């Protein structure tokens, strides 16, 4: 209706906008996948595409029409997601009351997150609450799992970690093995696991409130070839890049230098994947996560997981051979041929050679093939403070067929189906 109301101007805005988006995606692909003159050309195209669209709108005096279309489309999507969220509320992780630990042991990495342990006074605050603190050795590599096992042997009834995501999984595995509560202090750089637990990442000291007024969440723990993980396991392009020593010093430069070879170079190693009964072949990259991340509509790949107790791995496979497929991924997301998003209980990854690079919670490793990822459902008892920000509701993917059902009053909460005269009972819409 909006297109008809705005006439030819509305059609021109939509057509030019979609064309500009496709050309922009192609330019980004050329910039990432090639070097030299092609990379410079791709950068120019990526910059020129949106500029050209804006100039076209200005020349035809359509910028108000474009703004109206964008605003109306944004409102439509917001209302659609609100309707879908209300019709099917997102299940949340259920917390239960937890007793106060008597002999908690907290393992802290003073270097993590640029020194958050010292900056927020975590050692002093924890000791005031009766916890014993064990610090990483600043002069030598530290094995968090070994520290955790020693703490258990000495009678700890809770294990906690103040550090980055890479330090969490080894201690979480020990806690799950001995059925002990696990406390997360988000003292790392990104703290993805803490985000999905609903913790306050801006002030890690708030997580210590769980020692005196806490409740317990039962969450899943990932396992990749016998090694625990709390967030993700990456294969392919990203895993290859983080293996390089220079990556830590110059992330952007290393990525731009290596991507052309990894994406379109001769003899590029590809991986084959079996996710339950689904087979993916020749993938350039694969992400297996402890429970799936949010929506994969267009560029809207979620940055968090709505829940951590669903019992399934999230699987995201990428195979993009050229600029057209890159544009298809930008426009259609997981509905494109280049991006596959699914869930599975078991993921097996194989490739040529005896071993492949793997990034486990961001840590670079090499593992013998086949590499198998699974989940241990609800084995980890996470202690969290009662007073915490919580996990914000994620935006559901817009399913237009489902929206039509809602608009017509079908499939709403409390309506389980409609009567079909040819059957003896209700059938689901």
Coordinates of C-alpha atoms in Angstrom, one line a residue:
X1 CA 0.0 0.0 0.0
X2 CA 2.9 2.4 0.8
X3 CA 4.4 1.8 -2.7
X4 CA 1.1 2.6 -4.4
X5 CA 0.6 5.7 -2.3
X6 CA 4.1 7.0 -3.1
X7 CA 3.8 6.1 -6.8
X8 CA 6.8 5.7 -9.0
X9 CA 9.0 7.5 -6.5
X10 CA 8.5 4.7 -4.0
X11 CA 9.3 2.0 -6.5
X12 CA 12.5 3.9 -7.5
X13 CA 13.5 4.1 -3.8
X14 CA 13.0 0.4 -3.2
X15 CA 14.8 -0.7 -6.5
X16 CA 17.7 1.7 -6.0
X17 CA 18.1 0.7 -2.3
X18 CA 18.2 -3.0 -3.1
X19 CA 20.6 -2.5 -6.0
X20 CA 22.9 -0.4 -3.8
X21 CA 22.9 -3.0 -1.1
X22 CA 23.8 -5.7 -3.6
X23 CA 26.6 -3.6 -5.1
X24 CA 27.9 -2.7 -1.6
X25 CA 28.0 -6.4 -0.6
X26 CA 29.9 -7.3 -3.8
X27 CA 32.5 -4.5 -3.1
X28 CA 33.0 -5.8 0.4
X29 CA 33.6 -9.3 -1.0
X30 CA 36.2 -8.0 -3.5
X31 CA 37.9 -6.0 -0.7
X32 CA 38.2 -9.0 1.6
X33 CA 38.8 -11.8 -0.9
X34 CA 41.5 -10.2 -3.1
X35 CA 44.7 -8.1 -2.8
X36 CA 46.2 -5.3 -4.9
X37 CA 44.1 -3.4 -7.5
X38 CA 41.0 -5.6 -7.0
X39 CA 41.0 -4.9 -3.2
X40 CA 41.3 -1.1 -3.9
X41 CA 38.5 -1.4 -6.5
X42 CA 36.3 -3.3 -4.0
X43 CA 36.8 -0.6 -1.4
X44 CA 35.9 2.1 -3.9
X45 CA 32.7 0.2 -4.9
X46 CA 31.7 -0.3 -1.3
X47 CA 32.0 3.4 -0.6
X48 CA 30.5 4.5 -3.9
X49 CA 27.4 2.4 -3.7
X50 CA 25.7 4.1 -0.8
X51 CA 26.9 7.5 -1.9
X52 CA 25.4 6.9 -5.4
X53 CA 22.1 5.9 -3.9
X54 CA 22.0 9.1 -1.8
X55 CA 22.9 11.2 -4.8
X56 CA 20.2 9.6 -6.9
X57 CA 17.6 10.3 -4.2
X58 CA 18.7 13.9 -3.9
X59 CA 18.7 14.4 -7.7
X60 CA 15.1 13.1 -8.0
X61 CA 14.1 14.8 -4.8
X62 CA 13.2 11.5 -3.3
X63 CA 15.1 11.7 0.0
X64 CA 11.9 12.4 1.9
X65 CA 10.2 9.4 0.2
X66 CA 13.2 7.3 1.1
X67 CA 13.1 8.4 4.7
X68 CA 9.4 7.7 4.9
X69 CA 9.9 4.2 3.5
X70 CA 12.7 3.4 5.9
X71 CA 10.8 4.7 8.9
X72 CA 7.6 2.8 7.9
X73 CA 9.6 -0.4 7.2
X74 CA 11.4 0.0 10.6
X75 CA 8.0 0.4 12.4
X76 CA 6.6 -2.6 10.6
X77 CA 9.4 -4.8 11.6
X78 CA 9.3 -3.6 15.2
X79 CA 5.6 -4.3 15.4
X80 CA 6.0 -7.7 13.7
X81 CA 8.6 -8.8 16.1
X82 CA 6.6 -7.5 19.1
X83 CA 3.6 -9.5 17.8
X84 CA 5.7 -12.7 17.3
X85 CA 7.3 -12.2 20.8
X86 CA 3.9 -11.8 22.5
X87 CA 2.4 -14.8 20.6
X88 CA 5.2 -17.1 21.6
X89 CA 7.1 -15.7 24.6
X90 CA 10.8 -16.7 24.7
X91 CA 11.3 -19.4 27.3
X92 CA 13.8 -18.3 30.0
X93 CA 16.2 -20.2 32.1
X94 CA 14.7 -21.1 35.5
X95 CA 16.6 -20.2 38.6
X96 CA 16.2 -22.0 41.9
X97 CA 17.1 -21.0 45.4
X98 CA 20.7 -21.9 46.4
X99 CA 22.3 -22.2 49.9
X100 CA 25.2 -19.9 50.7
X101 CA 28.6 -21.6 50.0
X102 CA 30.8 -22.2 53.1
X103 CA 34.2 -22.7 51.4
X104 CA 34.2 -20.9 48.1
X105 CA 37.4 -20.8 46.0
X106 CA 37.8 -18.1 43.3
X107 CA 40.5 -18.4 40.7
X108 CA 41.5 -15.0 39.3
X109 CA 43.6 -13.9 36.4
X110 CA 45.1 -10.4 37.3
X111 CA 46.0 -9.7 33.6
X112 CA 42.6 -10.4 32.2
X113 CA 40.5 -7.5 30.7
X114 CA 43.4 -5.1 31.1
X115 CA 43.6 -5.6 34.9
X116 CA 39.9 -5.7 35.9
X117 CA 40.7 -7.9 38.9
X118 CA 42.7 -5.1 40.5
X119 CA 40.7 -2.2 39.1
X120 CA 37.5 -3.5 40.7
X121 CA 39.1 -4.7 43.9
X122 CA 37.8 -8.3 43.3
X123 CA 40.4 -10.0 45.6
X124 CA 39.6 -7.8 48.6
X125 CA 35.9 -7.9 48.0
X126 CA 35.9 -11.7 47.7
X127 CA 38.0 -12.2 50.8
X128 CA 35.6 -10.0 52.8
X129 CA 32.8 -12.3 51.8
X130 CA 34.7 -15.4 53.0
X131 CA 36.1 -16.7 49.7
X132 CA 39.6 -18.0 49.2
X133 CA 41.3 -16.4 46.2
X134 CA 43.9 -18.2 44.0
X135 CA 45.7 -15.9 41.6
X136 CA 47.3 -16.9 38.3
X137 CA 51.0 -17.1 38.3
X138 CA 52.2 -13.9 36.5
X139 CA 55.6 -15.4 35.6
X140 CA 54.5 -18.8 34.0
X141 CA 51.6 -20.4 32.1
X142 CA 48.8 -21.4 34.5
X143 CA 46.5 -24.4 34.2
X144 CA 43.1 -23.3 35.6
X145 CA 41.9 -26.9 35.7
X146 CA 44.8 -27.9 37.9
X147 CA 44.1 -25.1 40.3
X148 CA 40.4 -26.1 40.4
X149 CA 41.2 -29.7 41.2
X150 CA 43.5 -28.7 44.0
X151 CA 40.8 -26.5 45.4
X152 CA 38.3 -29.4 45.3
X153 CA 40.8 -31.7 47.0
X154 CA 41.2 -29.2 49.8
X155 CA 37.4 -29.1 50.4
X156 CA 36.0 -26.3 48.2
X157 CA 32.2 -26.3 47.9
X158 CA 32.2 -23.7 45.1
X159 CA 34.5 -22.9 42.2
X160 CA 34.6 -19.5 40.5
X161 CA 36.7 -17.7 37.9
X162 CA 37.5 -14.0 37.3
X163 CA 38.9 -13.9 33.8
X164 CA 38.1 -14.2 30.2
X165 CA 36.0 -16.7 28.4
X166 CA 39.0 -18.9 27.7
X167 CA 39.6 -19.4 31.4
X168 CA 36.1 -20.4 32.3
X169 CA 35.6 -23.7 30.5
X170 CA 38.4 -25.7 32.2
X171 CA 37.2 -24.7 35.7
X172 CA 33.6 -25.2 34.7
X173 CA 34.4 -28.8 33.6
X174 CA 35.9 -29.5 37.0
X175 CA 32.8 -28.0 38.8
X176 CA 30.5 -30.1 36.6
X177 CA 32.6 -33.3 37.3
X178 CA 32.2 -32.8 41.0
X179 CA 28.6 -31.3 40.9
X180 CA 29.8 -28.1 42.5
X181 CA 28.3 -24.6 41.9
X182 CA 30.2 -22.4 39.5
X183 CA 30.6 -18.6 39.8
X184 CA 31.4 -16.4 36.8
X185 CA 33.1 -13.0 37.5
X186 CA 33.1 -11.1 34.1
X187 CA 36.6 -9.8 34.3
X188 CA 37.6 -10.5 30.7
X189 CA 37.4 -8.4 27.6
X190 CA 34.1 -9.5 26.0
X191 CA 32.5 -11.9 28.6
X192 CA 30.0 -13.5 26.2
X193 CA 29.1 -16.3 28.7
X194 CA 28.4 -13.7 31.4
X195 CA 26.2 -11.7 28.9
X196 CA 24.1 -14.8 28.3
X197 CA 23.8 -15.5 32.0
X198 CA 22.4 -12.0 32.5
X199 CA 25.3 -10.7 34.6
X200 CA 26.5 -7.1 34.8
X201 CA 29.6 -7.0 32.5
X202 CA 30.3 -3.4 33.4
X203 CA 31.0 -4.2 37.1
X204 CA 32.3 -7.7 37.7
X205 CA 32.2 -7.1 41.5
X206 CA 28.4 -7.3 41.4
X207 CA 28.6 -11.0 40.6
X208 CA 30.2 -11.6 44.0
X209 CA 26.7 -10.8 45.5
X210 CA 25.9 -14.4 44.6
X211 CA 28.0 -15.6 47.5
X212 CA 25.5 -14.1 50.0
X213 CA 22.3 -13.8 48.0
X214 CA 22.4 -16.1 45.1
X215 CA 20.3 -18.5 43.0
X216 CA 21.3 -21.3 40.7
X217 CA 20.9 -21.9 37.0
X218 CA 21.4 -25.3 35.4
X219 CA 23.1 -24.8 32.0
X220 CA 24.6 -26.9 29.3
X221 CA 28.4 -27.4 28.9
X222 CA 29.9 -28.0 25.4
X223 CA 32.5 -30.6 24.7
X224 CA 34.8 -30.8 21.6
X225 CA 36.8 -34.0 21.4
X226 CA 37.0 -34.3 25.2
X227 CA 37.7 -30.6 25.8
X228 CA 35.0 -28.4 27.5
X229 CA 33.8 -25.1 26.0
X230 CA 31.2 -22.6 27.2
X231 CA 30.7 -20.4 24.1
X232 CA 31.9 -21.5 20.6
X233 CA 34.1 -23.7 18.6
X234 CA 35.3 -22.3 15.3
X235 CA 36.7 -24.1 12.2
X236 CA 38.0 -23.0 8.9
X237 CA 38.8 -19.3 8.1
X238 CA 38.7 -17.9 11.6
X239 CA 40.5 -20.9 13.2
X240 CA 43.3 -20.6 10.6
X241 CA 43.7 -16.9 11.3
X242 CA 43.9 -17.1 15.1
X243 CA 46.7 -19.7 14.7
X244 CA 49.1 -17.1 13.4
X245 CA 51.5 -15.6 16.0
X246 CA 51.1 -12.1 14.4
X247 CA 47.3 -12.2 15.0
X248 CA 47.6 -11.1 18.7
X249 CA 49.7 -8.0 17.8
X250 CA 47.9 -6.9 14.6
X251 CA 44.4 -8.4 14.3
X252 CA 43.1 -6.3 11.4
X253 CA 46.3 -6.5 9.4
X254 CA 46.5 -10.2 9.8
X255 CA 42.9 -10.7 8.8
X256 CA 43.3 -8.6 5.6
X257 CA 46.5 -10.4 4.7
X258 CA 45.2 -13.9 5.1
X259 CA 41.6 -13.7 4.0
X260 CA 42.3 -13.7 0.2
X261 CA 44.2 -17.0 0.5
X262 CA 41.8 -18.6 2.8
X263 CA 38.7 -17.6 0.8
X264 CA 39.6 -18.0 -2.8
X265 CA 43.2 -19.1 -3.0
X266 CA 44.4 -22.3 -4.6
X267 CA 44.3 -25.4 -2.4
X268 CA 42.3 -23.7 0.2
X269 CA 41.5 -26.2 3.0
X270 CA 37.7 -26.9 3.2
X271 CA 35.9 -28.7 5.9
X272 CA 33.0 -31.2 5.7
X273 CA 30.4 -31.3 8.4
X274 CA 27.8 -33.7 9.6
X275 CA 25.3 -32.1 12.0
X276 CA 23.1 -34.9 13.1
X277 CA 21.6 -36.0 9.7
X278 CA 22.5 -32.9 7.8
X279 CA 25.7 -32.9 5.7
X280 CA 27.5 -29.8 4.7
X281 CA 30.5 -30.1 2.3
X282 CA 33.3 -27.8 1.3
X283 CA 32.5 -25.2 4.0
X284 CA 34.9 -22.3 4.4
X285 CA 34.0 -21.7 8.0
X286 CA 31.9 -23.3 10.7
X287 CA 30.8 -22.1 14.1
X288 CA 29.4 -24.6 16.6
X289 CA 28.0 -22.9 19.8
X290 CA 26.8 -24.0 23.2
X291 CA 23.1 -23.4 22.3
X292 CA 22.2 -21.3 19.2
X293 CA 22.7 -17.6 18.9
X294 CA 19.9 -15.2 17.8
X295 CA 18.4 -14.4 14.5
X296 CA 20.4 -14.9 11.3
X297 CA 18.2 -12.7 9.1
X298 CA 20.3 -10.8 6.6
X299 CA 23.2 -9.3 8.5
X300 CA 21.4 -9.7 11.8
X301 CA 23.4 -12.6 13.2
X302 CA 22.8 -12.5 16.9
X303 CA 25.5 -11.6 19.4
X304 CA 24.0 -13.5 22.2
X305 CA 22.1 -16.7 23.1
X306 CA 18.5 -16.4 24.4
X307 CA 19.2 -19.5 26.7
X308 CA 21.9 -21.9 27.7
X309 CA 19.9 -24.9 28.7
X310 CA 18.2 -25.9 25.4
X311 CA 20.3 -29.0 25.0
X312 CA 21.3 -28.3 21.3
X313 CA 24.3 -26.9 19.6
X314 CA 23.9 -23.9 17.3
X315 CA 25.6 -24.5 13.9
X316 CA 26.5 -21.8 11.4
X317 CA 28.2 -22.8 8.2
X318 CA 29.5 -20.4 5.6
X319 CA 30.4 -21.1 2.0
X320 CA 30.7 -18.1 -0.3
X321 CA 32.4 -18.5 -3.7
X322 CA 32.0 -15.0 -5.1
X323 CA 30.4 -11.6 -5.1
X324 CA 26.9 -12.8 -6.1
X325 CA 26.8 -15.3 -3.2
X326 CA 28.1 -12.6 -0.8
X327 CA 25.3 -10.3 -1.8
X328 CA 22.8 -13.2 -1.4
X329 CA 24.0 -13.7 2.2
X330 CA 23.6 -10.0 3.0
X331 CA 20.1 -9.9 1.6
X332 CA 18.7 -13.3 2.7
X333 CA 20.9 -14.5 5.6
X334 CA 20.3 -18.1 6.5
X335 CA 17.8 -18.5 3.6
X336 CA 20.7 -18.0 1.2
X337 CA 22.8 -20.9 -0.2
X338 CA 26.0 -19.4 1.3
X339 CA 24.9 -19.4 5.0
X340 CA 23.4 -22.3 6.8
X341 CA 22.0 -22.0 10.3
X342 CA 20.7 -25.0 12.1
X343 CA 20.8 -26.9 15.4
X344 CA 22.1 -30.3 16.2
X345 CA 23.0 -32.5 19.1
X346 CA 26.2 -33.8 17.5
X347 CA 28.5 -32.1 15.0
X348 CA 31.4 -34.0 13.3
X349 CA 34.0 -32.1 11.3
X350 CA 36.4 -33.7 8.9
X351 CA 39.0 -32.4 6.4
X352 CA 42.0 -33.5 4.5
X353 CA 45.0 -34.2 6.7
X354 CA 45.5 -35.7 10.1
X355 CA 44.5 -32.6 12.1
X356 CA 42.9 -29.2 11.6
X357 CA 43.1 -25.8 13.3
X358 CA 40.3 -25.2 15.8
X359 CA 39.5 -22.1 17.9
X360 CA 37.9 -23.1 21.2
X361 CA 36.4 -20.1 23.1
X362 CA 38.8 -18.0 21.1
X363 CA 41.9 -20.1 22.0
X364 CA 43.9 -21.5 19.0
X365 CA 44.4 -25.3 19.0
X366 CA 45.0 -28.1 16.6
X367 CA 42.9 -31.3 16.9
X368 CA 43.0 -34.7 15.1
X369 CA 40.2 -35.4 12.7
X370 CA 37.4 -36.1 13.0
X371 CA 36.6 -33.4 15.6
X372 CA 33.3 -34.1 17.4
X373 CA 31.2 -31.4 19.2
X374 CA 28.5 -32.4 21.6
X375 CA 26.6 -30.9 24.6
X376 CA 26.3 -32.2 28.1
X377 CA 22.8 -30.9 29.0
X378 CA 22.3 -29.0 32.2
X379 CA 25.4 -30.4 33.9
X380 CA 26.7 -27.0 35.1
X381 CA 25.3 -25.4 38.2
X382 CA 25.9 -21.7 37.8
X383 CA 25.5 -19.5 40.9
X384 CA 24.3 -16.0 40.0
X385 CA 23.1 -13.0 42.1
X386 CA 19.4 -12.5 42.4
X387 CA 19.8 -8.8 41.6
X388 CA 21.3 -8.8 38.1
X389 CA 20.4 -7.1 34.8
X390 CA 19.1 -10.4 33.2
X391 CA 19.0 -11.5 29.6
X392 CA 17.2 -9.1 27.3
X393 CA 14.6 -10.6 25.1
X394 CA 16.0 -11.3 21.6
X395 CA 14.3 -10.1 18.4
X396 CA 12.6 -13.2 16.8
X397 CA 13.1 -13.7 13.0
X398 CA 10.2 -12.3 11.1
X399 CA 8.0 -15.1 9.8
X400 CA 5.4 -13.6 7.5
X401 CA 3.2 -16.8 7.4
X402 CA 3.2 -16.8 11.2
X403 CA 2.3 -13.1 11.2
X404 CA -0.6 -13.8 8.9
X405 CA -1.9 -16.5 11.3
X406 CA -1.6 -14.0 14.2
X407 CA -3.4 -11.3 12.3
X408 CA -6.3 -13.7 11.5
X409 CA -6.4 -14.9 15.1
X410 CA -5.0 -18.3 14.5
X411 CA -2.3 -19.9 16.6
X412 CA -2.5 -17.4 19.5
X413 CA -1.9 -18.3 23.1
X414 CA -4.8 -20.3 24.3
X415 CA -5.8 -21.5 20.8
X416 CA -4.4 -24.9 20.2
X417 CA -5.8 -25.5 16.8
X418 CA -9.0 -25.5 14.7
X419 CA -11.6 -28.2 14.3
X420 CA -11.2 -30.3 11.2
X421 CA -14.4 -32.1 10.4
X422 CA -12.4 -34.9 8.7
X423 CA -10.5 -35.8 11.9
X424 CA -11.6 -36.7 15.4
X425 CA -9.5 -34.1 17.2
X426 CA -7.9 -30.7 16.8
X427 CA -5.1 -30.1 14.3
X428 CA -2.3 -27.5 14.7
X429 CA -2.2 -24.5 12.4

